[in-house]
Coordinates of C-alpha atoms in Angstrom, one line a residue:
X194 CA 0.0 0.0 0.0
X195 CA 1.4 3.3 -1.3
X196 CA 2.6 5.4 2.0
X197 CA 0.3 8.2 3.0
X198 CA 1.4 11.8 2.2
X199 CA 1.0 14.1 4.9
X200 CA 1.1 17.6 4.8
X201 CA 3.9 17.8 7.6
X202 CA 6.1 15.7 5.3
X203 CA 4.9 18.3 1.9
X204 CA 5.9 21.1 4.2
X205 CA 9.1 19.8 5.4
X206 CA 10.2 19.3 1.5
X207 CA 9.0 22.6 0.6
X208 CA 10.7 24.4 3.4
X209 CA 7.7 26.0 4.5
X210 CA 5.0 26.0 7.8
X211 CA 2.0 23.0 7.5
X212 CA -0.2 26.4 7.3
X213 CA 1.1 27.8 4.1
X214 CA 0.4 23.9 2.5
X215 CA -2.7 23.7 3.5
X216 CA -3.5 27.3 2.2
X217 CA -2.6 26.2 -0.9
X218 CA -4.0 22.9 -1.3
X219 CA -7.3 24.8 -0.6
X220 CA -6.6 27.6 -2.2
X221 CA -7.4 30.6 0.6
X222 CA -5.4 32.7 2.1
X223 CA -2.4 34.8 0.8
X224 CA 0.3 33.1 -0.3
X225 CA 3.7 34.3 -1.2
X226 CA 4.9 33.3 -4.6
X227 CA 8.0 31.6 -3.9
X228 CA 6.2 29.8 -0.8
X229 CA 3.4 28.7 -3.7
X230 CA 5.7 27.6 -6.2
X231 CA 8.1 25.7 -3.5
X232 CA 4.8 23.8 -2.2
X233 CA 3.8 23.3 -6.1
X234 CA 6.9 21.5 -6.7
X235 CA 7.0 19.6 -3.5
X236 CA 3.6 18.1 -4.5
X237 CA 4.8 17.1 -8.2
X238 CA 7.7 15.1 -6.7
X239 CA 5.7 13.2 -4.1
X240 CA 2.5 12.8 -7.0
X241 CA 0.6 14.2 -4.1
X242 CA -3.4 14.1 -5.3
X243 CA -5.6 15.4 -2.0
X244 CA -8.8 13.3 -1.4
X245 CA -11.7 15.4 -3.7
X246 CA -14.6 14.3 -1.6
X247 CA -12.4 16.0 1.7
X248 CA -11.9 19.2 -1.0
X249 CA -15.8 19.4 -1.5
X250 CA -16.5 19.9 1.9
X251 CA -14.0 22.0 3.4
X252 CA -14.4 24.4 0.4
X253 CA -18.5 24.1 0.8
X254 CA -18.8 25.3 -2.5
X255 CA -21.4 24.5 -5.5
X256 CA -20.3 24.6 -8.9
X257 CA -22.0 24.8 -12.0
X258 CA -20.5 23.2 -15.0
X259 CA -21.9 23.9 -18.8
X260 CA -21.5 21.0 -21.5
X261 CA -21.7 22.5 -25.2
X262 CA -21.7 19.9 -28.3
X263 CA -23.5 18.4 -30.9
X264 CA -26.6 16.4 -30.8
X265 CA -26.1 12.8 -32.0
X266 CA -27.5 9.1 -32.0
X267 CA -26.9 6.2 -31.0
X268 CA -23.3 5.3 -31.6
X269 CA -21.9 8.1 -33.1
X270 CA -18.6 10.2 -32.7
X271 CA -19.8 12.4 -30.4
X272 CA -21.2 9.8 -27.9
X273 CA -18.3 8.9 -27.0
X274 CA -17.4 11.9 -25.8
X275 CA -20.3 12.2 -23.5
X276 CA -19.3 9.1 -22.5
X277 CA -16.2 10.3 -21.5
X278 CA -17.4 12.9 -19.6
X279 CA -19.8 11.2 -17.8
X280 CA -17.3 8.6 -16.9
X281 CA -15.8 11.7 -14.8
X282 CA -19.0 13.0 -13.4
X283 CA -19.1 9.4 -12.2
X284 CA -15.7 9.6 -10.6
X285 CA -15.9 13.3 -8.9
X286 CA -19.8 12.4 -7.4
X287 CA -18.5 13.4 -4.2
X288 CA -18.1 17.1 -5.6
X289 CA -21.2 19.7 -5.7
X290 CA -21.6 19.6 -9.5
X291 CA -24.4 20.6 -11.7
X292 CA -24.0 19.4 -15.1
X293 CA -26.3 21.1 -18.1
X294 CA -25.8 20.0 -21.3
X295 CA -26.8 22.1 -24.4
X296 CA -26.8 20.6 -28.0
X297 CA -26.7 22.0 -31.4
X298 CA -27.3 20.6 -34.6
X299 CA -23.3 20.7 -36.1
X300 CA -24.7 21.0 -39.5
X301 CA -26.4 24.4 -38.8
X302 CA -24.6 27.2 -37.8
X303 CA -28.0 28.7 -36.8
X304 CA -28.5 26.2 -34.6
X305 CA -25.0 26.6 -33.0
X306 CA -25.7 30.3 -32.9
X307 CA -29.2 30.1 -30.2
X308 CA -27.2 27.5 -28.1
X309 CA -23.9 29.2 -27.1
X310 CA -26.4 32.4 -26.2
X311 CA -28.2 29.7 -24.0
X312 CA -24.9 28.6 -22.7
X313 CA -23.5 32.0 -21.8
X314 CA -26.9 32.6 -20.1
X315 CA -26.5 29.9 -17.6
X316 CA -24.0 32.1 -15.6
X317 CA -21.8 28.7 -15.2
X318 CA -18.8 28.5 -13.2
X319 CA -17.0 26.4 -16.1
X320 CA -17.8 25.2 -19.7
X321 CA -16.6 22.2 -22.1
X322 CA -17.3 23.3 -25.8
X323 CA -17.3 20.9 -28.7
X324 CA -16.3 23.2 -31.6
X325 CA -18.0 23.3 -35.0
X326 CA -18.2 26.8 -36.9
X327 CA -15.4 28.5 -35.8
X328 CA -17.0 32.5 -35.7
X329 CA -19.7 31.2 -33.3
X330 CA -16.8 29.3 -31.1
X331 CA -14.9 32.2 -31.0
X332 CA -18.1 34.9 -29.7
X333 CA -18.7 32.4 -27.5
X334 CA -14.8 32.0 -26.2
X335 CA -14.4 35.6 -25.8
X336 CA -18.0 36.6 -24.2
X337 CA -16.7 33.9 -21.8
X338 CA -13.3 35.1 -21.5
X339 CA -15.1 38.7 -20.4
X340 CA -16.8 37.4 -17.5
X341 CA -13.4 35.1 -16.6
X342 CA -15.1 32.2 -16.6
X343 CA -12.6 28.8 -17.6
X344 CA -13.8 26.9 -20.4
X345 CA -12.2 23.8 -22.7
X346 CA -12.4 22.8 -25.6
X347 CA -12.6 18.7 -26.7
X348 CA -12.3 17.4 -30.7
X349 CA -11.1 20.7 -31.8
X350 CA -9.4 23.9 -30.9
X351 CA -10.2 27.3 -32.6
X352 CA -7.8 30.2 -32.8
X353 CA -8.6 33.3 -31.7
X354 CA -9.8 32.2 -28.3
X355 CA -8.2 31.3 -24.9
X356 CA -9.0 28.3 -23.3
X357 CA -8.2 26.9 -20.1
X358 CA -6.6 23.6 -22.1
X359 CA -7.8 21.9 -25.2
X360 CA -8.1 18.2 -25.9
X361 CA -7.9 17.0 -29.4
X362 CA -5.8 15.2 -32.4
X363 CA -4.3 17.6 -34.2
X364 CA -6.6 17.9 -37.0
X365 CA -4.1 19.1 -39.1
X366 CA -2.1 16.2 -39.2
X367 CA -4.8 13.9 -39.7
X368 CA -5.2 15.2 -42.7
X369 CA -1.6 15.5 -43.4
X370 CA -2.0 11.2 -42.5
X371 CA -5.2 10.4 -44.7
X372 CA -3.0 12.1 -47.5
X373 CA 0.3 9.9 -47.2
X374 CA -2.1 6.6 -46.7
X375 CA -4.2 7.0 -49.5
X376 CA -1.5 8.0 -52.1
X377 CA 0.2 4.8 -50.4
X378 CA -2.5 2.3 -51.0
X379 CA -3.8 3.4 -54.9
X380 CA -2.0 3.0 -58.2
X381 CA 0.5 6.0 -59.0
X382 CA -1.6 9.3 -59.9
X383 CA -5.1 7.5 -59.6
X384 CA -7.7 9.7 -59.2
X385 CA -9.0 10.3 -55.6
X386 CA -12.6 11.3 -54.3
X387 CA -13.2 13.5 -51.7
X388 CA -16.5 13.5 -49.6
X389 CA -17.8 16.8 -47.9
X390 CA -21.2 17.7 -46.5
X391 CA -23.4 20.3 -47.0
X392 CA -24.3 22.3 -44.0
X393 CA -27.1 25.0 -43.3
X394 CA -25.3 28.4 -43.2
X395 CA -22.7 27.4 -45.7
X396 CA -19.8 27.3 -43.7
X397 CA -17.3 23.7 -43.1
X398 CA -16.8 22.2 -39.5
X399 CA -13.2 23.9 -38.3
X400 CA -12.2 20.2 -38.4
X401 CA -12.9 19.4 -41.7
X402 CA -11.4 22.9 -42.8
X403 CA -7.8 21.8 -41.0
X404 CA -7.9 17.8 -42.3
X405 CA -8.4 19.0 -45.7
X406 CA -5.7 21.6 -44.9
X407 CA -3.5 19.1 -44.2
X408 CA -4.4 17.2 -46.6
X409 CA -3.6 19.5 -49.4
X410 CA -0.1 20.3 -48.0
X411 CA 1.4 16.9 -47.7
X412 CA 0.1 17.1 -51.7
X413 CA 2.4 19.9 -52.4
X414 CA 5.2 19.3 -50.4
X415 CA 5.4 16.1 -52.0
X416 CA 4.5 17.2 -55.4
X417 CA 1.8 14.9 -56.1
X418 CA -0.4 15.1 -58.9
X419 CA -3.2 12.6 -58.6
X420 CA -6.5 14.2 -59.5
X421 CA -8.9 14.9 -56.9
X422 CA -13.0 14.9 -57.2
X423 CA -14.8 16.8 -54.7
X424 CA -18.5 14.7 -53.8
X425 CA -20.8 16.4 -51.8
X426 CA -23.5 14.7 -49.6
X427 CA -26.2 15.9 -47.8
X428 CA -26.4 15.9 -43.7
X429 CA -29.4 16.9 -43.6
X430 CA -30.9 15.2 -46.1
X431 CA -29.7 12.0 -45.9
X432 CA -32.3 10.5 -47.9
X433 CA -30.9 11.7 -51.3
X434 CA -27.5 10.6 -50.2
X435 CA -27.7 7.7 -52.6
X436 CA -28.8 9.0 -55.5
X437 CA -25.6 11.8 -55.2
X438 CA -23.3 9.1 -54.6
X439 CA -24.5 7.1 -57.1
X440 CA -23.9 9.7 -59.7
X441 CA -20.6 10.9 -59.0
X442 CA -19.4 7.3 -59.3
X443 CA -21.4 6.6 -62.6
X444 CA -19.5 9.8 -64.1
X445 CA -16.3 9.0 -62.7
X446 CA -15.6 4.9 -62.7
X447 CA -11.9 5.8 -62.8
X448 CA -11.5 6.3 -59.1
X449 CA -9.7 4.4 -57.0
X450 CA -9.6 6.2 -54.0
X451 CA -11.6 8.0 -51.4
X452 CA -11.8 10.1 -48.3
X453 CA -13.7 11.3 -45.6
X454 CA -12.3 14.1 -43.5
X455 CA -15.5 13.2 -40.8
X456 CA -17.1 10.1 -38.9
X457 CA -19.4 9.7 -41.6
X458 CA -17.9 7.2 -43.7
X459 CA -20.7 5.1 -43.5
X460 CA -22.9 7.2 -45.9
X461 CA -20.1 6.1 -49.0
X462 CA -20.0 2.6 -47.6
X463 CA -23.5 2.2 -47.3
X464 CA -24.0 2.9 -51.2
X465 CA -20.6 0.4 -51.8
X466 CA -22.0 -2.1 -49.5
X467 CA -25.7 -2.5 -51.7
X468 CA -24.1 -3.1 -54.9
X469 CA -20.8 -4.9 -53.2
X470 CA -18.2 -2.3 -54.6
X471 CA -14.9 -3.0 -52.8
X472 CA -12.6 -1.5 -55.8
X473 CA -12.2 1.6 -54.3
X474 CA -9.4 1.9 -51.2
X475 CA -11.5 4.3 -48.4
X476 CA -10.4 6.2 -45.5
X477 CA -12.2 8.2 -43.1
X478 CA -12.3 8.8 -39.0
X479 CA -13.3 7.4 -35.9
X480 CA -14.1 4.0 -34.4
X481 CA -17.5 4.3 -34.3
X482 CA -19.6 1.0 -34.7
X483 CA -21.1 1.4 -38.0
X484 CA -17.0 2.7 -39.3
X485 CA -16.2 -0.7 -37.4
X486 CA -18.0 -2.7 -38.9
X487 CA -17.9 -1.2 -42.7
X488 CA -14.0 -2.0 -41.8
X489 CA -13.9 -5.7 -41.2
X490 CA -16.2 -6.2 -44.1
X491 CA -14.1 -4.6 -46.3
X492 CA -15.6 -1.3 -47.7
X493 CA -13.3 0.8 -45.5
X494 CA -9.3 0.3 -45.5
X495 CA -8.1 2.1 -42.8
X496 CA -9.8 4.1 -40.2
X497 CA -8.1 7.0 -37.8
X498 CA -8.6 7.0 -34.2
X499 CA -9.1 10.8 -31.9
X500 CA -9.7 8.9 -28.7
X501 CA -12.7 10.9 -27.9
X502 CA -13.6 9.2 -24.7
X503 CA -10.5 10.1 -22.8
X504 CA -10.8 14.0 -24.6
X505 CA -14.5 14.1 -22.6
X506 CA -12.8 12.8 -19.3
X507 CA -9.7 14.7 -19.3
X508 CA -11.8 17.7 -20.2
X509 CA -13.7 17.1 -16.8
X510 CA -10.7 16.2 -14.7
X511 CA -8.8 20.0 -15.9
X512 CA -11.8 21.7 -14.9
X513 CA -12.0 20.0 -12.0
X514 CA -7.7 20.2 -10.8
X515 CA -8.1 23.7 -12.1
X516 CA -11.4 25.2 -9.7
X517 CA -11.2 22.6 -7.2
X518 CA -7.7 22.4 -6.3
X519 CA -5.9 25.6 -7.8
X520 CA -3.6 23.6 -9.9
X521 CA -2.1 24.6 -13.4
X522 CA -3.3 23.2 -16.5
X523 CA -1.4 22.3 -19.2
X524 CA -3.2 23.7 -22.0
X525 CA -2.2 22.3 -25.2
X526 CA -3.0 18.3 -25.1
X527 CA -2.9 16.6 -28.5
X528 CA -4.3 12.4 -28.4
X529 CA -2.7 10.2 -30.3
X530 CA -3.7 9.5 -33.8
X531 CA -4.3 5.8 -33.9
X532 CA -4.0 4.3 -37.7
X533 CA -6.5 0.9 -37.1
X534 CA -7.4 -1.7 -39.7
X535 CA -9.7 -4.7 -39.8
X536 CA -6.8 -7.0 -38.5
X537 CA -6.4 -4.9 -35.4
X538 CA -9.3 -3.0 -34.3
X539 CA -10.7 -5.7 -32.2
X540 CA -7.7 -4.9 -29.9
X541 CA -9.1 -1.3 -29.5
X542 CA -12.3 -2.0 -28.0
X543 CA -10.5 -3.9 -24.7
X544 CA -9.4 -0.3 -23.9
X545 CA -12.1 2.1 -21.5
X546 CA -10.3 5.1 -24.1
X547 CA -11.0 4.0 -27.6
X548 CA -14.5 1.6 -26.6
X549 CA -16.7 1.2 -29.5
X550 CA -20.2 1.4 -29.1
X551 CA -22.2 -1.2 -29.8

């Protein structure tokens, strides 16, 4: 059993009174900065974590945390990161916490507009924002900024704002990734289709806009030439998804590769699967199950992993380090960018991080 820290023993390292510790670990009281920063340090070396349930009740103090993302179903990208974040809620119950979650519709910036002016409404102590459009992102960063209250962002950050910390892939090398694999995996200059969705308002998902970003510079740096095909789809009309699909490949039989800078690689696969195309090397992102399972029957070649669920709970645990116990956040937190195909993926789904939804 791991030896219990006391705060005689943090003081003694630090060079400081039992007082000035426990000022700090509950943030009251004036502090000297050298004193702060000697007790800071003591705590890193001895990985000193003070009980949170203890916190909550000395401190007697209520918070109120906003959650800001898109809506979804069952299954679906942004799920995942709920789940993550409830997996926290689950793990800091001992804490005062009132969670309100508001959802958009990510394929309407309308939409994203009226919730972020619900959001700010709420007065909250701190917020978790899952970025789409970034204009809206920003007003919202900023009007948050003015009234100093903390906020993260998960799946995406936007410039122009200051968050507490951010946790995310870096979208820009994701795309930078779906470019070397797919020029990898097709014959020399084949031509190379590219799926985008149409959303109300007219304006990408700050995601897509940074994949594709990436995308188009590992293309020039490496002087590439294959011919790409822009294919839209419709998200909010899924129904006459088919019939788009189905055109752009009648017209262009030639290609022999695609990609999907989004979760949604399921509305190409679907059309493959019903008339059992499999010529055509696809990749797109996330481990959801319908990705999964378009994967290991062979309509999707490789799929990119963001590890949402551990963005949602690392999200939490920041906020919670950051009001609770005073402690510095590291702001910039990039996941790792897992590359799975059909002979691995079942390994991913032993992990609590990456788990697929079934």
């Amino acid at each position: 059993m791991a030896k219990k820290i006391r705060i005689k023993d943090i003081a003694e390292m630090a060079g400081v009174s039992p007082g000035t510790v426990d000022r700090v670990l509950h943030n009251r009281g004036d502090v000297s900065l050298s004193s702060r920063e000697r007790v800071e340090e003591a705590l890193r070396k001895m990985n000193y974590r003070p009980n949170i349930h203890v916190s909550a009740i000395s401190m007697k103090k209520k918070y109120r945390f906003v959650v800001t993302m898109p809506e979804f179903g069952k299954g679906e990208y942004w799920e995942l990161i709920e789940n993550g974040i409830r997996r926290a809620m689950d793990e800091y119950a001992g804490l005062d916490i009132e969670f309100l979650f508001f959802y958009y519709d990510q394929f309407d910036l309308y939409s994203c507009r009226r919730t972020f002016e619900q959001v700010i409404a709420q007065e909250p102590d701190a917020v978790i924002i899952g970025p789409t459009f970034r204009d809206e992102t920003v007003y919202l960063g900023n009007s948050l900024s003015d009234l100093k209250i903390p906020y993260v962002f998960v799946d995406s950050t936007i410039d122009g704002t200051s968050p507490l910390a951010f946790f995310t892939s870096n979208s820009f090398a994701i795309g930078a990734l779906i470019s070397r694999l797919i020029t990898s995996i097709i014959p020399e200059n084949a031509e190379i289709a590219l799926l985008q969705a149409v959303r109300t308002g007219d304006e990408s998902a700050n995601t897509t806009i940074l994949r594709k970003s990436g995308f188009m510079a590992y293309f020039g740096e490496n002087n590439l030439d294959n011919p790409l095909r822009r294919v839209i789809y419709s998200a909010v009309e899924p129904e006459k998804n088919s019939q788009l699909i189905s055109d752009f490949f009648e017209k262009n039989p030639q290609i022999k590769g695609a990609v999907v800078f989004n979760s949604r690689g399921n509305i190409i696969t679907d059309y493959f699967r019903k008339r059992k195309i499999k010529g055509v090397k696809i990749i797109c992102v996330d481990l959801i199950r319908r990705n999964v399972d378009a994967l290991k029957a062979g309509y999707i070649e490789l799929l990119l992993g963001q590890r949402p669920q551990q963005q949602g709970y690392m999200a939490v645990k920041a906020l919670f380090e950051f009001l609770v116990y005073g402690t510095k956040v590291k702001q910039e937190n990039y996941m790792p960018i897992d590359v799975v195909a059909k002979e691995n993926v079942d390994f991913y789904s032993e992990f609590n991080d990456i788990t697929i939804t079934k």
